[in-house]
Amino acid sequence: MLVTRPSTEEITLERDKIYRALLTSRKNGYPCVPLKHYYISPLKTHCDFYEDAALTKFRGCFPIQEVSLIIEETSLNESLTEEINNPIPQATNEEETDFRQLTLF
C-alpha cells in the first residue's frame, strides 16, 4: 500500500496556537519516541513535540509532514489566556508582607 504524505506547503498552522497531532513516522535515529498523539507547537517547517498539554515534557522536534490528524487545542488556549488576564493576588495581611532583607556578607 502506498501512503502519500502532504508537503509542508499544504499544512499551514499558526505559530501561536497549540495542536494535538498523531506522530505517524520518525527517522531511524529516534526509536525511543513512540508513534502516538502529542501536543505540538508549530515552527516554520518543523514542530516541537510535547507529552503534556502544558508543554513541559519535550519529546523532540520533527518535520510537520510526519504528523497527521492535527486538531487545535482551544481549551488549552482559553486556560492560558485566563491565567494571563487574571492578576496575581496581592498579600493583604501585615503578617504576609512583614519581611526583612537578609544579607549574606
PDB file of C-alpha atoms in Angstrom:
ATOM      1  CA  MET A   1       0.000   0.000   0.000  1.00  0.00           C
ATOM      2  CA  LEU A   2       1.399   3.390  -0.998  1.00  0.00           C
ATOM      3  CA  VAL A   3       0.934   6.162   1.538  1.00  0.00           C
ATOM      4  CA  THR A   4       1.428   9.707   0.315  1.00  0.00           C
ATOM      5  CA  ARG A   5       2.215  12.468   2.745  1.00  0.00           C
ATOM      6  CA  PRO A   6       1.269  16.098   2.156  1.00  0.00           C
ATOM      7  CA  SER A   7       4.070  18.553   1.534  1.00  0.00           C
ATOM      8  CA  THR A   8       4.904  21.186   4.150  1.00  0.00           C
ATOM      9  CA  GLU A   9       3.329  23.899   1.990  1.00  0.00           C
ATOM     10  CA  GLU A  10      -0.087  22.213   2.261  1.00  0.00           C
ATOM     11  CA  ILE A  11      -0.026  22.160   6.070  1.00  0.00           C
ATOM     12  CA  THR A  12      -0.490  25.661   7.480  1.00  0.00           C
ATOM     13  CA  LEU A  13      -0.508  26.005  11.248  1.00  0.00           C
ATOM     14  CA  GLU A  14      -0.489  29.173  13.306  1.00  0.00           C
ATOM     15  CA  ARG A  15       2.627  29.553  15.424  1.00  0.00           C
ATOM     16  CA  ASP A  16       0.871  30.960  18.493  1.00  0.00           C
ATOM     17  CA  LYS A  17      -1.544  28.018  18.835  1.00  0.00           C
ATOM     18  CA  ILE A  18      -1.155  24.568  20.346  1.00  0.00           C
ATOM     19  CA  TYR A  19      -2.290  21.495  18.420  1.00  0.00           C
ATOM     20  CA  ARG A  20      -2.781  17.820  19.164  1.00  0.00           C
ATOM     21  CA  ALA A  21      -1.448  15.539  16.444  1.00  0.00           C
ATOM     22  CA  LEU A  22      -0.570  11.944  15.753  1.00  0.00           C
ATOM     23  CA  LEU A  23       3.094  11.226  15.023  1.00  0.00           C
ATOM     24  CA  THR A  24       2.907   8.841  12.069  1.00  0.00           C
ATOM     25  CA  SER A  25       6.592   8.360  11.250  1.00  0.00           C
ATOM     26  CA  ARG A  26      10.040   9.263  12.508  1.00  0.00           C
ATOM     27  CA  LYS A  27      13.619   8.885  11.407  1.00  0.00           C
ATOM     28  CA  ASN A  28      15.610   5.791  12.345  1.00  0.00           C
ATOM     29  CA  GLY A  29      17.621   7.752  14.907  1.00  0.00           C
ATOM     30  CA  TYR A  30      14.607   8.162  17.216  1.00  0.00           C
ATOM     31  CA  PRO A  31      13.476   4.627  18.135  1.00  0.00           C
ATOM     32  CA  CYS A  32      12.561   5.601  21.715  1.00  0.00           C
ATOM     33  CA  VAL A  33       9.888   8.098  20.583  1.00  0.00           C
ATOM     34  CA  PRO A  34       6.641   6.117  20.248  1.00  0.00           C
ATOM     35  CA  LEU A  35       4.193   6.788  17.438  1.00  0.00           C
ATOM     36  CA  LYS A  36       1.227   8.250  19.314  1.00  0.00           C
ATOM     37  CA  HIS A  37      -0.626  11.520  19.960  1.00  0.00           C
ATOM     38  CA  TYR A  38       1.429  14.521  21.072  1.00  0.00           C
ATOM     39  CA  TYR A  39       0.864  18.199  21.685  1.00  0.00           C
ATOM     40  CA  ILE A  40       2.742  20.212  19.089  1.00  0.00           C
ATOM     41  CA  SER A  41       3.941  23.775  18.881  1.00  0.00           C
ATOM     42  CA  PRO A  42       4.498  24.537  15.182  1.00  0.00           C
ATOM     43  CA  LEU A  43       7.549  26.284  13.814  1.00  0.00           C
ATOM     44  CA  LYS A  44       8.080  27.069  10.116  1.00  0.00           C
ATOM     45  CA  THR A  45       8.667  23.597   8.626  1.00  0.00           C
ATOM     46  CA  HIS A  46       9.025  21.606  11.859  1.00  0.00           C
ATOM     47  CA  CYS A  47       7.153  21.372  15.132  1.00  0.00           C
ATOM     48  CA  ASP A  48       8.149  20.753  18.735  1.00  0.00           C
ATOM     49  CA  PHE A  49       6.527  17.690  20.320  1.00  0.00           C
ATOM     50  CA  TYR A  50       5.410  17.545  23.961  1.00  0.00           C
ATOM     51  CA  GLU A  51       3.855  14.783  26.076  1.00  0.00           C
ATOM     52  CA  ASP A  52       1.513  17.070  28.013  1.00  0.00           C
ATOM     53  CA  ALA A  53      -0.774  19.989  27.231  1.00  0.00           C
ATOM     54  CA  ALA A  54       1.230  22.338  29.465  1.00  0.00           C
ATOM     55  CA  LEU A  55       4.220  21.858  27.116  1.00  0.00           C
ATOM     56  CA  THR A  56       6.630  20.835  29.863  1.00  0.00           C
ATOM     57  CA  LYS A  57       7.710  17.337  28.716  1.00  0.00           C
ATOM     58  CA  PHE A  58       9.638  17.927  25.491  1.00  0.00           C
ATOM     59  CA  ARG A  59       9.981  14.863  23.224  1.00  0.00           C
ATOM     60  CA  GLY A  60      11.695  16.276  20.145  1.00  0.00           C
ATOM     61  CA  CYS A  61      11.419  18.372  17.008  1.00  0.00           C
ATOM     62  CA  PHE A  62      10.152  16.689  13.846  1.00  0.00           C
ATOM     63  CA  PRO A  63       9.105  17.838  10.356  1.00  0.00           C
ATOM     64  CA  ILE A  64       5.439  18.790  10.052  1.00  0.00           C
ATOM     65  CA  GLN A  65       4.865  16.227   7.297  1.00  0.00           C
ATOM     66  CA  GLU A  66       5.489  13.412   9.824  1.00  0.00           C
ATOM     67  CA  VAL A  67       2.232  14.172  11.677  1.00  0.00           C
ATOM     68  CA  SER A  68      -1.417  13.640  10.842  1.00  0.00           C
ATOM     69  CA  LEU A  69      -4.824  14.150  12.467  1.00  0.00           C
ATOM     70  CA  ILE A  70      -3.967  17.680  13.591  1.00  0.00           C
ATOM     71  CA  ILE A  71      -6.551  19.157  15.984  1.00  0.00           C
ATOM     72  CA  GLU A  72      -6.359  22.629  17.534  1.00  0.00           C
ATOM     73  CA  GLU A  73      -6.380  22.615  21.329  1.00  0.00           C
ATOM     74  CA  THR A  74      -8.756  25.506  22.083  1.00  0.00           C
ATOM     75  CA  SER A  75      -9.341  24.555  25.707  1.00  0.00           C
ATOM     76  CA  LEU A  76      -5.642  24.935  26.451  1.00  0.00           C
ATOM     77  CA  ASN A  77      -5.509  28.320  24.715  1.00  0.00           C
ATOM     78  CA  GLU A  78      -8.501  29.549  26.734  1.00  0.00           C
ATOM     79  CA  SER A  79      -6.964  28.481  30.043  1.00  0.00           C
ATOM     80  CA  LEU A  80      -3.662  30.178  29.211  1.00  0.00           C
ATOM     81  CA  THR A  81      -5.402  33.453  28.333  1.00  0.00           C
ATOM     82  CA  GLU A  82      -7.349  33.284  31.609  1.00  0.00           C
ATOM     83  CA  GLU A  83      -4.089  32.940  33.543  1.00  0.00           C
ATOM     84  CA  ILE A  84      -2.600  35.903  31.697  1.00  0.00           C
ATOM     85  CA  ASN A  85      -5.670  38.105  32.202  1.00  0.00           C
ATOM     86  CA  ASN A  86      -6.115  37.286  35.898  1.00  0.00           C
ATOM     87  CA  PRO A  87      -3.601  39.205  38.006  1.00  0.00           C
ATOM     88  CA  ILE A  88      -1.699  37.533  40.832  1.00  0.00           C
ATOM     89  CA  PRO A  89      -3.466  38.231  44.143  1.00  0.00           C
ATOM     90  CA  GLN A  90      -1.558  40.612  46.373  1.00  0.00           C
ATOM     91  CA  ALA A  91      -0.860  39.972  50.062  1.00  0.00           C
ATOM     92  CA  THR A  92      -3.401  41.676  52.330  1.00  0.00           C
ATOM     93  CA  ASN A  93      -2.273  40.732  55.838  1.00  0.00           C
ATOM     94  CA  GLU A  94       0.534  42.524  57.598  1.00  0.00           C
ATOM     95  CA  GLU A  95       1.997  39.149  58.540  1.00  0.00           C
ATOM     96  CA  GLU A  96       2.365  38.185  54.904  1.00  0.00           C
ATOM     97  CA  THR A  97       4.065  41.447  53.929  1.00  0.00           C
ATOM     98  CA  ASP A  98       6.288  41.738  57.021  1.00  0.00           C
ATOM     99  CA  PHE A  99       9.716  40.571  55.903  1.00  0.00           C
ATOM    100  CA  ARG A 100      13.309  41.644  56.403  1.00  0.00           C
ATOM    101  CA  GLN A 101      16.136  41.918  53.946  1.00  0.00           C
ATOM    102  CA  LEU A 102      18.736  39.215  54.531  1.00  0.00           C
ATOM    103  CA  THR A 103      22.389  39.782  53.831  1.00  0.00           C
ATOM    104  CA  LEU A 104      24.891  37.085  53.016  1.00  0.00           C
ATOM    105  CA  PHE A 105      28.048  39.009  53.876  1.00  0.00           C
TER     106      PHE A 105
END
